[in-house]
CSV table of C-alpha atoms in Angstrom, one decimal:
chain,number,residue,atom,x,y,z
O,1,UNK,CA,-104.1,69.8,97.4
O,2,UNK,CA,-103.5,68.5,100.7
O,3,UNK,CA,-107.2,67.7,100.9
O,4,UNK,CA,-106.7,64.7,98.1
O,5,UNK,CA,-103.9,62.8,100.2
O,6,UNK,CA,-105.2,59.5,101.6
O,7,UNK,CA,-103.5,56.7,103.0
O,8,UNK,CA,-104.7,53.2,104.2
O,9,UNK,CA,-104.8,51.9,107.9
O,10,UNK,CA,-101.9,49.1,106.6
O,11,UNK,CA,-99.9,52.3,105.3
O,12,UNK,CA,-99.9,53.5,108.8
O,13,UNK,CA,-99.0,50.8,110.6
O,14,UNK,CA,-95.7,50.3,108.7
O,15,UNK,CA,-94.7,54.2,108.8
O,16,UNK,CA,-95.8,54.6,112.1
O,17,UNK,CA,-93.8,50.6,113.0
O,18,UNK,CA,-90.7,52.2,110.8
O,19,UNK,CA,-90.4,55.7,111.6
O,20,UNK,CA,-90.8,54.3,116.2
O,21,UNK,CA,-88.0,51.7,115.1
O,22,UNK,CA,-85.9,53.6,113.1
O,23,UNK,CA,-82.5,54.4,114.2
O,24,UNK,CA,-83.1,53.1,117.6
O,25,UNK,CA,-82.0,49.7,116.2
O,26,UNK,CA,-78.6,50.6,116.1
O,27,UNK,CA,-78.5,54.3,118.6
O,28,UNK,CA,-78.5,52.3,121.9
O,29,UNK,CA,-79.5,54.5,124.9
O,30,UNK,CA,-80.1,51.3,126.7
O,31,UNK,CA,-77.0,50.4,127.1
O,32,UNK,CA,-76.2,51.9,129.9
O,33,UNK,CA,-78.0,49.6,131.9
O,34,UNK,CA,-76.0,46.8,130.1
O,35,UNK,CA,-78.1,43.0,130.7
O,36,UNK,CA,-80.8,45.0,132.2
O,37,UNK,CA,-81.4,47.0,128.9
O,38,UNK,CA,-84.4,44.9,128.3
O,39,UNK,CA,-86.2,45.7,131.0
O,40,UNK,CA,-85.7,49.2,130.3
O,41,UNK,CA,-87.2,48.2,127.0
O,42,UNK,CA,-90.5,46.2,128.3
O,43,UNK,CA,-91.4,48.8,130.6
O,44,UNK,CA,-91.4,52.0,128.3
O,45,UNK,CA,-93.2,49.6,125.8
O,46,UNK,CA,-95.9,49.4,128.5
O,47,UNK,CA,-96.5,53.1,128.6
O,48,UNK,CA,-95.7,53.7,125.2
O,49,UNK,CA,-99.6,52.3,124.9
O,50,UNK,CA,-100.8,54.7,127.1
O,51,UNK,CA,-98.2,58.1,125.7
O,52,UNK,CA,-99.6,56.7,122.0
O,53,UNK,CA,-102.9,56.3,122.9
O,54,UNK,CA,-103.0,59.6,124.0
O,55,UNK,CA,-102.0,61.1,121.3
O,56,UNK,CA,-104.9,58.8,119.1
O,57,UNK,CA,-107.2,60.2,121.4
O,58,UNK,CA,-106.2,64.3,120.6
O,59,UNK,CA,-106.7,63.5,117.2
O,60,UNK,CA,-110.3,62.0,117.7
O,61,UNK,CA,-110.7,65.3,119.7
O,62,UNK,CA,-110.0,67.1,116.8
O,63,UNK,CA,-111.3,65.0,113.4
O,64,UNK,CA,-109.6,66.5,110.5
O,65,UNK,CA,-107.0,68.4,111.7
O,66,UNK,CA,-103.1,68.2,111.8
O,67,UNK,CA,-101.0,69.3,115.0
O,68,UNK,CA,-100.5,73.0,113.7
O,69,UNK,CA,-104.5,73.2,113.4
O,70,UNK,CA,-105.2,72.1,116.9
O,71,UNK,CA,-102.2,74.1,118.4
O,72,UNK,CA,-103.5,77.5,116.5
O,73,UNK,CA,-107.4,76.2,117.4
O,74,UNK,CA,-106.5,75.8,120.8
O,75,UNK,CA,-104.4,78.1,122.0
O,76,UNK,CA,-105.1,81.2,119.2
O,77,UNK,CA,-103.7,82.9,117.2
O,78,UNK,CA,-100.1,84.4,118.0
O,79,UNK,CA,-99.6,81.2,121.2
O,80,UNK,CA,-100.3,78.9,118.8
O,81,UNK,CA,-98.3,80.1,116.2
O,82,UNK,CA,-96.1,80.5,118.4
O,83,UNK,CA,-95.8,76.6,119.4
O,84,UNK,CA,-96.4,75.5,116.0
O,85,UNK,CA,-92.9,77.2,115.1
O,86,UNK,CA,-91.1,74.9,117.9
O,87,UNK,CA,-92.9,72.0,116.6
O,88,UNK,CA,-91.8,73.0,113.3
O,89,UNK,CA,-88.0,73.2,114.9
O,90,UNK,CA,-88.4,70.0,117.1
O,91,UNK,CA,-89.4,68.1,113.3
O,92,UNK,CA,-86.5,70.0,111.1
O,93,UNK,CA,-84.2,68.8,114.4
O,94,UNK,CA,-85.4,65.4,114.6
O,95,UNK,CA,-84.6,65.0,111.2
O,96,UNK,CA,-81.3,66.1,111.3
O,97,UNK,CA,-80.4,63.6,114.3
O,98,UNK,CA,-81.8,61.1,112.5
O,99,UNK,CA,-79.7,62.3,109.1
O,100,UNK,CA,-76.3,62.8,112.0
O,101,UNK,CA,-77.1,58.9,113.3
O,102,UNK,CA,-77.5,57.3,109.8
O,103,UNK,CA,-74.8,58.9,107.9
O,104,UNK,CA,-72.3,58.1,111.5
O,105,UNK,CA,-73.3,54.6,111.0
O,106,UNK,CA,-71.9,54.4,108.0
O,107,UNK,CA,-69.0,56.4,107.6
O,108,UNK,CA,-67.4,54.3,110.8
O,109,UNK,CA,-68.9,50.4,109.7
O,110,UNK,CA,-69.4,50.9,105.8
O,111,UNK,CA,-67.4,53.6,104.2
O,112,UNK,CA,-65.2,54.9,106.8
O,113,UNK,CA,-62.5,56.8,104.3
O,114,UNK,CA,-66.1,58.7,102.4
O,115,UNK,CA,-66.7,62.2,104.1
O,116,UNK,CA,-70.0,61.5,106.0
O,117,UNK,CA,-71.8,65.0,104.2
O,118,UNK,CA,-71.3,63.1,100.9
O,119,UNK,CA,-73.2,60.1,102.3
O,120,UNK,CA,-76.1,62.6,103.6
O,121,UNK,CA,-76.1,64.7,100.4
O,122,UNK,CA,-76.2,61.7,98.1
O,123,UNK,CA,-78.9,59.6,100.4
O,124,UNK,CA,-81.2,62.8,100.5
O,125,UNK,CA,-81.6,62.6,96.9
O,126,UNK,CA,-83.7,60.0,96.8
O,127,UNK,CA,-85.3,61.3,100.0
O,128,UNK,CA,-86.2,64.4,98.0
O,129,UNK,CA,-87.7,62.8,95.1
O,130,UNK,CA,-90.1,60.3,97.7
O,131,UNK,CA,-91.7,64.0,99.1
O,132,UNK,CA,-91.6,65.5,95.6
O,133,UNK,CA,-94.0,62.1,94.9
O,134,UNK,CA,-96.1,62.7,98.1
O,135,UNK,CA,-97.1,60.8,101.1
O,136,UNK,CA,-99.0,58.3,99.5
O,137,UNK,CA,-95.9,57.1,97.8
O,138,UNK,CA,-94.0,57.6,100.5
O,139,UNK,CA,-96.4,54.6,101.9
O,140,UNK,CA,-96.4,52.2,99.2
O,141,UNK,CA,-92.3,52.4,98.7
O,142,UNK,CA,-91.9,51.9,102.8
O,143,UNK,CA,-95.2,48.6,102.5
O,144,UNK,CA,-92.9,47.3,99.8
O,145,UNK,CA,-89.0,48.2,101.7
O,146,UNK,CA,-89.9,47.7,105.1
O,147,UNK,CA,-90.0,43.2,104.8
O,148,UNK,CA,-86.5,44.4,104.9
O,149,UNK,CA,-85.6,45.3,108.7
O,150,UNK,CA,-87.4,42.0,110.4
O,151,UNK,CA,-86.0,39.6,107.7
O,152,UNK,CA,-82.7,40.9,108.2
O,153,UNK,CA,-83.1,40.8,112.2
O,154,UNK,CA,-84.6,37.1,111.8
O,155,UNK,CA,-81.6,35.7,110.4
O,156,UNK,CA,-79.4,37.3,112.3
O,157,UNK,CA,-81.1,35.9,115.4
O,158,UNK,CA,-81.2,32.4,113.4
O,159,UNK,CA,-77.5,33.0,112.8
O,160,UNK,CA,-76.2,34.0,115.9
O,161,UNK,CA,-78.2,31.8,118.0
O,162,UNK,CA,-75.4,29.1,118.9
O,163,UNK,CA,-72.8,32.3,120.2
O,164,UNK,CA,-75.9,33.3,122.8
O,165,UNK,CA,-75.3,32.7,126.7
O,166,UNK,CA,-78.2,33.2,128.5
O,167,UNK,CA,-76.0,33.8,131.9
O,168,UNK,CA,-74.9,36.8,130.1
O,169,UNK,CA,-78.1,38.4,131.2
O,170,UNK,CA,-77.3,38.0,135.1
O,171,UNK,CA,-77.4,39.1,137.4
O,172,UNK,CA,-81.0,40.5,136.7
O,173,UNK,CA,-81.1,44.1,138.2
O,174,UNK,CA,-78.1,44.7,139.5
O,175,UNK,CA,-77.7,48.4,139.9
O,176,UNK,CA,-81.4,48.2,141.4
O,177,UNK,CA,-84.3,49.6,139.7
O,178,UNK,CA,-83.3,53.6,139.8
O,179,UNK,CA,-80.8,53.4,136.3
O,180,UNK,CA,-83.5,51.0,134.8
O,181,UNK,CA,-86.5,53.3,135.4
O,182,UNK,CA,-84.4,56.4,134.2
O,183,UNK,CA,-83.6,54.8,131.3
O,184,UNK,CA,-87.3,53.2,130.6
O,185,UNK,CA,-88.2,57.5,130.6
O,186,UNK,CA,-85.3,57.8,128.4
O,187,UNK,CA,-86.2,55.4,125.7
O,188,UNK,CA,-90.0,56.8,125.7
O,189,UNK,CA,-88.9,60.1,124.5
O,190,UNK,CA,-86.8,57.7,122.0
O,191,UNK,CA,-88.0,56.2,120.0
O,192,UNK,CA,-91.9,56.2,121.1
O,193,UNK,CA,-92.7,59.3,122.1
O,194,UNK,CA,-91.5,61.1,118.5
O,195,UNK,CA,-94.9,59.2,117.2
O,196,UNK,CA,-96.1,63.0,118.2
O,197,UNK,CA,-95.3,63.7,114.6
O,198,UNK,CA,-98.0,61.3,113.9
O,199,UNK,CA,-100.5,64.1,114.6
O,200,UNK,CA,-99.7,65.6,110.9
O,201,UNK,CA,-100.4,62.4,109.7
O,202,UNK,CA,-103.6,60.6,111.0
O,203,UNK,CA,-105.6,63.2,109.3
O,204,UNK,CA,-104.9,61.5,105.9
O,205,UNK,CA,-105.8,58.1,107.1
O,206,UNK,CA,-109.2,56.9,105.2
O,207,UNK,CA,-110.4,55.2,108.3
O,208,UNK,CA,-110.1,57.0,111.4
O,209,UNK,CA,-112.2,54.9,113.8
O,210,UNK,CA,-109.4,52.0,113.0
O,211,UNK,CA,-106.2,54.8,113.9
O,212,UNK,CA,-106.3,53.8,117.4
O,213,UNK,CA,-105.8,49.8,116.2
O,214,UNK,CA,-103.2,50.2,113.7
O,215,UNK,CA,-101.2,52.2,116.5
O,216,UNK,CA,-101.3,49.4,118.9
O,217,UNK,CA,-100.8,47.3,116.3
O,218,UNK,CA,-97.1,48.9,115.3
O,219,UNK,CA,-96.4,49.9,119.0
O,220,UNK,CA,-96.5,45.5,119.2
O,221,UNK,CA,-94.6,44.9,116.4
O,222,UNK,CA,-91.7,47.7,117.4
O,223,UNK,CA,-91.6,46.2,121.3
O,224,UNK,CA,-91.3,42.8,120.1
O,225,UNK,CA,-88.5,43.6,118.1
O,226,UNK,CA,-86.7,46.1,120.3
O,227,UNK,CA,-86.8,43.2,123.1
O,228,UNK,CA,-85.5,40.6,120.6
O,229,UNK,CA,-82.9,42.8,119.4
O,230,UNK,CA,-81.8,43.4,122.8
O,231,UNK,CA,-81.7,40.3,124.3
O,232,UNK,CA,-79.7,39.2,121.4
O,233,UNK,CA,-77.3,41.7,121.7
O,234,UNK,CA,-77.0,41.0,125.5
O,235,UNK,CA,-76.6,37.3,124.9
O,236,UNK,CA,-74.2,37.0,122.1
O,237,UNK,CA,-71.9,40.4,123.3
O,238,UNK,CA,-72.4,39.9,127.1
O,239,UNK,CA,-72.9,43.7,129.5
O,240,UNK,CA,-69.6,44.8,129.1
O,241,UNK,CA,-69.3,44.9,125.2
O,242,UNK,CA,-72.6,46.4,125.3
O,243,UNK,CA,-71.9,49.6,126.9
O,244,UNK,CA,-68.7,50.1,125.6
O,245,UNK,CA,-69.9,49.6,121.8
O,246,UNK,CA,-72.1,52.2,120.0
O,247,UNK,CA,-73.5,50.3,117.4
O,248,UNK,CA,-74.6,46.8,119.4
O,249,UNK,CA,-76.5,45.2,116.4
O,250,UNK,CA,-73.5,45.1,113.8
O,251,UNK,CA,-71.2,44.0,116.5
O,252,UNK,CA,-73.3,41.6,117.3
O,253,UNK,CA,-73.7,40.5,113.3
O,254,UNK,CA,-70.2,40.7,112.9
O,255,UNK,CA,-69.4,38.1,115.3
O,256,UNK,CA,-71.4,35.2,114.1
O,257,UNK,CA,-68.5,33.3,111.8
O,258,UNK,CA,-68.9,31.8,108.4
O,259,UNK,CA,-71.5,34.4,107.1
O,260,UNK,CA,-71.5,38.2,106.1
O,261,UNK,CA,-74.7,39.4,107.5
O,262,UNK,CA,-73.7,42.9,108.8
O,263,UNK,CA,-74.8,44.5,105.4
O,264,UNK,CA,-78.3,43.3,106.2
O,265,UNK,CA,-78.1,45.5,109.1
O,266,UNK,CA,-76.9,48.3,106.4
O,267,UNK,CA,-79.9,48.1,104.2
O,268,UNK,CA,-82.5,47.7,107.1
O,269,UNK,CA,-80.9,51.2,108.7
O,270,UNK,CA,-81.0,52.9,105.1
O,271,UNK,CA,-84.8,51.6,104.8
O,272,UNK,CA,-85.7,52.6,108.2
O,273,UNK,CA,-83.8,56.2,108.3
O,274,UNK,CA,-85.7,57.1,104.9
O,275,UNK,CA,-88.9,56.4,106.7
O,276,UNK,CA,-88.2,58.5,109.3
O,277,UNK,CA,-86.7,61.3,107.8
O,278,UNK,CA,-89.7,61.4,105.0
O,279,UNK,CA,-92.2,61.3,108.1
O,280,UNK,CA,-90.1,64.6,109.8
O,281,UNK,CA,-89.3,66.3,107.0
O,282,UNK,CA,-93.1,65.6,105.4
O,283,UNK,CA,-94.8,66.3,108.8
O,284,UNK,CA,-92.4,69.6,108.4
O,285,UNK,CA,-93.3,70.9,105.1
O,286,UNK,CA,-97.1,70.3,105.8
O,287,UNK,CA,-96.6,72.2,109.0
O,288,UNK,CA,-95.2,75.3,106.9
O,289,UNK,CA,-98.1,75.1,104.3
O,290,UNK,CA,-100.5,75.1,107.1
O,291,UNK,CA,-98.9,78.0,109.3
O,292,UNK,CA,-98.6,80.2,106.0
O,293,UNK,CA,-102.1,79.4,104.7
O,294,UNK,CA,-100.3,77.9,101.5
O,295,UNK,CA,-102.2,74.8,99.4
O,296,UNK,CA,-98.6,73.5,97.7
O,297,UNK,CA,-95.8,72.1,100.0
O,298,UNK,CA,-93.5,70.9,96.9
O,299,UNK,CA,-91.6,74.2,96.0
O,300,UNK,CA,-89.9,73.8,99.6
O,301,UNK,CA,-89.0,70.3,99.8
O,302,UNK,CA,-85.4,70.7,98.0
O,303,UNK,CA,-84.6,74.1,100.6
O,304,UNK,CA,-85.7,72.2,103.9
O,305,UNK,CA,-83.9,69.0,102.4
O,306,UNK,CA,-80.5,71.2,102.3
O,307,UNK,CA,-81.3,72.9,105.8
O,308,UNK,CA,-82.0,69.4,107.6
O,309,UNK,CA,-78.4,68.2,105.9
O,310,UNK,CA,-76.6,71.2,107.0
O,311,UNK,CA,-77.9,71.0,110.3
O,312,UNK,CA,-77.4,67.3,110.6
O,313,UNK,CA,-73.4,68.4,109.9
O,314,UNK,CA,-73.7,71.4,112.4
O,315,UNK,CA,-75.3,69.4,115.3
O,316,UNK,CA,-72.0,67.3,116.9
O,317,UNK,CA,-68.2,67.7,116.6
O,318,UNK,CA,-68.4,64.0,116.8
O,319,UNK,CA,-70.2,60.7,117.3
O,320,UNK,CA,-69.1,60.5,120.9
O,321,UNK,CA,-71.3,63.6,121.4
O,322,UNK,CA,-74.3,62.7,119.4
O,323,UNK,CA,-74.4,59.5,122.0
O,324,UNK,CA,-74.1,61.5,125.3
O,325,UNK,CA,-76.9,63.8,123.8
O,326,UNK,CA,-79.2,61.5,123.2
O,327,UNK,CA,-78.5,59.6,126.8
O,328,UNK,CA,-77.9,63.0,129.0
O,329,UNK,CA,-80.2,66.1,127.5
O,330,UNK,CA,-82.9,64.5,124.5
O,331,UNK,CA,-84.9,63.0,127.1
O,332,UNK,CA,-85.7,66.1,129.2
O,333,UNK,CA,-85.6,68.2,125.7
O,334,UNK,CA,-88.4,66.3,124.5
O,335,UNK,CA,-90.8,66.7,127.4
O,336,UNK,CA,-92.7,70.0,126.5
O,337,UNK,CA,-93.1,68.7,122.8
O,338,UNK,CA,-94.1,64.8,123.5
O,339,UNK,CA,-95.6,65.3,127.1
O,340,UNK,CA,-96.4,68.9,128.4
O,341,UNK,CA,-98.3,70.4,125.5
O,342,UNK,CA,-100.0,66.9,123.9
O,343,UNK,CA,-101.4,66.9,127.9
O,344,UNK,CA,-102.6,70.5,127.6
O,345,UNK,CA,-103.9,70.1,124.0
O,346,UNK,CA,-105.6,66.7,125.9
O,347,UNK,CA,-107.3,68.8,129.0
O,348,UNK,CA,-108.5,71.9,126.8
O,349,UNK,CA,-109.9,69.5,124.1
O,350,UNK,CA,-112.1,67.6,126.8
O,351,UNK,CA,-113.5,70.7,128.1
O,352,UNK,CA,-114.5,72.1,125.0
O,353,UNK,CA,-115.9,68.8,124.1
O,354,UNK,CA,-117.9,68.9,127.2
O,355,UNK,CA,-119.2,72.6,126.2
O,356,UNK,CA,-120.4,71.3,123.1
O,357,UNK,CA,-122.1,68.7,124.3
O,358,UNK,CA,-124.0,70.5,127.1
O,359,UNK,CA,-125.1,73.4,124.8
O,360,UNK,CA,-126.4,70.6,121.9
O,361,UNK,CA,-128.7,69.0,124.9
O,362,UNK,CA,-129.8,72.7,126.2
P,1,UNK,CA,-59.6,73.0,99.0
P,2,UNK,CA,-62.4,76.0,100.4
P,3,UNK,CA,-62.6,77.7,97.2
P,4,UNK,CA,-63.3,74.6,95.5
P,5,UNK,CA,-66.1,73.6,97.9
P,6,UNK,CA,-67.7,77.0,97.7
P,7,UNK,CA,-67.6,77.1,94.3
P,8,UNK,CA,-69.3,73.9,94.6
P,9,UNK,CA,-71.7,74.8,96.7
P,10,UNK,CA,-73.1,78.0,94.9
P,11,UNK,CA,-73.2,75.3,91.8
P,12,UNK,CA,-75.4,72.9,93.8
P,13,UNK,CA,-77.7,76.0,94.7
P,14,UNK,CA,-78.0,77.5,91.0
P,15,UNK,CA,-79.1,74.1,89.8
P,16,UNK,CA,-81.6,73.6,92.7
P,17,UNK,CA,-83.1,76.7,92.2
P,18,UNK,CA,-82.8,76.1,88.0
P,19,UNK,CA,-85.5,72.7,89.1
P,20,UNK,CA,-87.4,74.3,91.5
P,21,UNK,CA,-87.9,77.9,88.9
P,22,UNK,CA,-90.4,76.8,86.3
P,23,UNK,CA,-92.8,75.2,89.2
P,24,UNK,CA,-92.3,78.1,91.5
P,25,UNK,CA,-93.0,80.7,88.5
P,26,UNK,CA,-96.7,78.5,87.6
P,27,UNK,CA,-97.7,79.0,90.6
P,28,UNK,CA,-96.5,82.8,90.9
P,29,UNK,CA,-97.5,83.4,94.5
P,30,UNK,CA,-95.6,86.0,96.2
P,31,UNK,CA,-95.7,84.2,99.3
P,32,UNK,CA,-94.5,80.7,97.9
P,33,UNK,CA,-91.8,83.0,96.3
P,34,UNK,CA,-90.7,84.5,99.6
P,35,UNK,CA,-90.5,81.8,101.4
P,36,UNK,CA,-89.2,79.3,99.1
P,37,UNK,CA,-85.9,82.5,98.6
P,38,UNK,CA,-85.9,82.6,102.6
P,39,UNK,CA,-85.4,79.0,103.2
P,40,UNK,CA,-82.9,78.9,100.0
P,41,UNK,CA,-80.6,81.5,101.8
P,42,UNK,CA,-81.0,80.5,104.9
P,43,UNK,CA,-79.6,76.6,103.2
P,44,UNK,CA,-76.9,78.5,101.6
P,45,UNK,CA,-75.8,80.6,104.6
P,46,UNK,CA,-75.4,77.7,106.8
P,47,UNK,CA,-73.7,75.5,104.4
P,48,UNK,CA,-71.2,78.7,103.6
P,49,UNK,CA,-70.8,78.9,107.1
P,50,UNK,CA,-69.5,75.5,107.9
P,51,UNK,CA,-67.2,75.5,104.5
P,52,UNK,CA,-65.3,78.0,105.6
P,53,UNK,CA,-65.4,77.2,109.2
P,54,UNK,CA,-66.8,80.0,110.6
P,55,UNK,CA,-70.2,78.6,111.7
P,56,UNK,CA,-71.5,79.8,115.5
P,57,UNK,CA,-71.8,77.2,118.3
P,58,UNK,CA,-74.4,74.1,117.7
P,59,UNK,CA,-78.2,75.2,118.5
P,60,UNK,CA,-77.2,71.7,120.8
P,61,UNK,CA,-75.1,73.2,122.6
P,62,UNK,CA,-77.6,76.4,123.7
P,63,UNK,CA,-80.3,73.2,124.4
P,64,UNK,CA,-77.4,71.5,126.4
P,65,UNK,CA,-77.4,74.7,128.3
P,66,UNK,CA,-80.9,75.2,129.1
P,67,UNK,CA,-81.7,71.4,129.9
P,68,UNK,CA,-78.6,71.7,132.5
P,69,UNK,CA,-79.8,75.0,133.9
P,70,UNK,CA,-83.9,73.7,134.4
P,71,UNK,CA,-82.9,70.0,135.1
P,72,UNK,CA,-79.8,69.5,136.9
């Protein structure tokens, strides 16, 4: 079953452009660094290429086969197993921060008296019935949803353009370059470096010698916007507002007088989160047919649907938390799953591609 | 308020399984069966647990811990 799934190079550009954007549009790790955010941003953008292209390049390694394939081919039986069950946790996880960030959002901007498990439950319904459907459709609906997100970000950039002071980005590295680089590291494990789940879903793509291209391609598109979203937010709320705000993007739409345009921001996050959350929790399910030697991932979708929920609610005690996570511990969390063992997978798939060559020329 | 959200709860769980039955039973595979049950209680135990507030510390907080210890 898994065999018939098949998704274009377009497809891929807008999950891979959704699922990197996601919720970083609105959970800002940057802002610690206040005016100087957007540095942070341009130079984990650089090596987002190189962290990306990486992980491009283990799946050219290894033609045809997801993350849990390599990690059994590569390291055996029981270590690879082994790692496939954290990378199974690290996606259920991932999904449930992104379910925790989401259904935040809204219960404090858009329906602050609803009890945020009845946003989750209610949004995951439609969530479920995308996987039931399958990736392909998964595609399609996020080609068709996902003009959302930029238009909305255009006009609030149109709208918000006359409240922008460019001295609000002064003085240019002020606290020096040490919180800017630790913060550039930061905002590679999130959002680029989660494009790891990727490696569950090149093999569908029907033209692998373009995967590389369409990566670049979205890694553009989501650095552009990141930068434009955060010079905005600089310009029009100025450093101070920016650190002490969680949600920069629909403070800075709710300041532009005359228009409502903070619901744009609403529909983009519910577009983008459902991208993200079908790439986890799809990446997820495969991973469990694939460890179990199953050919149907459908019976679970429903169970691990509940699970992510329930562990989106466990997580934090509050949204206070979920912020000083993501700043203090993701970062360093995400380093055996995003950097480590991609750059192990990396070395050991060389080496046996060397072997193979030398013993076709002999 | 507990009793009603439990109640709810094991009503949410009868219907998911009542959707998920007829596709699980054509494909009657032990293994599907097993771990489609595993992952069902597992879901329940852990919503059960947070109902009636009696859910152990947040797996974040044991990552907190080991980040801390290795890191800083």
């Amino acid at each position: 079953m898994l065999k018939n799934i098949e998704i274009s190079n377009k497809e891929l550009i807008i999950l891979m452009a959704g699922f990197i954007i996601g919720d970083s549009i609105i959970v800002n790790i940057a802002r610690a660094v206040k005016q100087d955010a957007w540095i942070s941003i341009i130079i984990s953008w650089v090596f987002a290429y190189v962290l990306i292209g990486m992980y491009v390049y283990i799946a050219k390694l290894n033609p045809n086969k997801t993350l849990i394939e390599i990690l059994i081919d590569i390291f055996g039986k029981y270590i690879g197993r082994i790692l496939s069950v954290l990378y199974l946790w690290y996606f259920l996880h991932l999904s449930s921060l992104i379910f925790r960030s989401y259904s935040e959002y809204i219960s404090i901007v858009v329906f602050p008296e609803t009890p945020r498990i009845f946003i989750t439950a209610f949004s995951s319904v439609a969530l479920v019935i995308g996987l039931k459907y399958g990736l392909e459709t998964i595609a399609r609906t996020s080609m068709i949803a996902f003009i959302i997100p930029p238009i909305s970000i255009i006009i609030i950039l149109l709208r918000s353009f006359k409240h922008m002071d460019i001295t609000n980005i002064q003085p240019v590295l002020e606290y020096g370059m040490n919180p800017i680089l630790k913060t550039s590291f930061g905002l590679l494990t999130f959002p680029f470096g989660e494009a790891i789940l990727f490696l569950m879903i090149f093999t569908f793509v029907n033209k692998k010698e373009k995967i590389l291209k369409s990566s670049f391609i979205s890694i553009t598109f989501v650095g552009v916007l990141l930068i434009i979203i955060s010079l905005m937010n600089i310009m029009v709320l100025g450093p101070e507002m920016i650190n002490r705000n969680y949600f920069n993007l629909h403070r800075t739409s709710t300041v532009v007088p005359g228009a409502i345009i903070d619901p744009f921001i609403t529909v983009s996050q519910l577009v983008l989160a459902a991208i993200q959350i079908w790439i986890c929790i799809y990446s997820l399910l495969i991973g469990i047919t694939q460890l179990f030697n199953l050919n149907d991932y459908k019976p679970f979708v429903i169970p691990i649907v509940i699970i992510s929920v329930s562990l989106s609610n466990w997580l934090y005690n509050n949204v206070a938390e979920m912020f000083r996570i993501a700043q203090e511990i993701y970062p360093y969390y995400a380093i055996p799953f995003q950097f480590i063992i991609p750059i192990i997978i990396l070395i050991i798939s060389l080496i046996k591609q060397k072997g193979n060559s030398k013993s076709t020329s002999t | 308020m507990t009793i009603k959200l439990i109640v709810l709860l094991i009503v949410i769980f009868f219907i998911v399984i009542a959707i998920d039955m007829p596709y699980i039973k054509k494909k009657s595979s032990k293994r599907i069966f097993t771990i489609y049950f595993s992952l069902i209680v597992i879901g329940f135990i852990m919503s059960l647990l947070q109902i009636i507030d009696k859910a152990p510390e947040s797996p974040v907080v044991l990552i907190e811990k080991i980040v801390r210890y290795i890191v800083y």
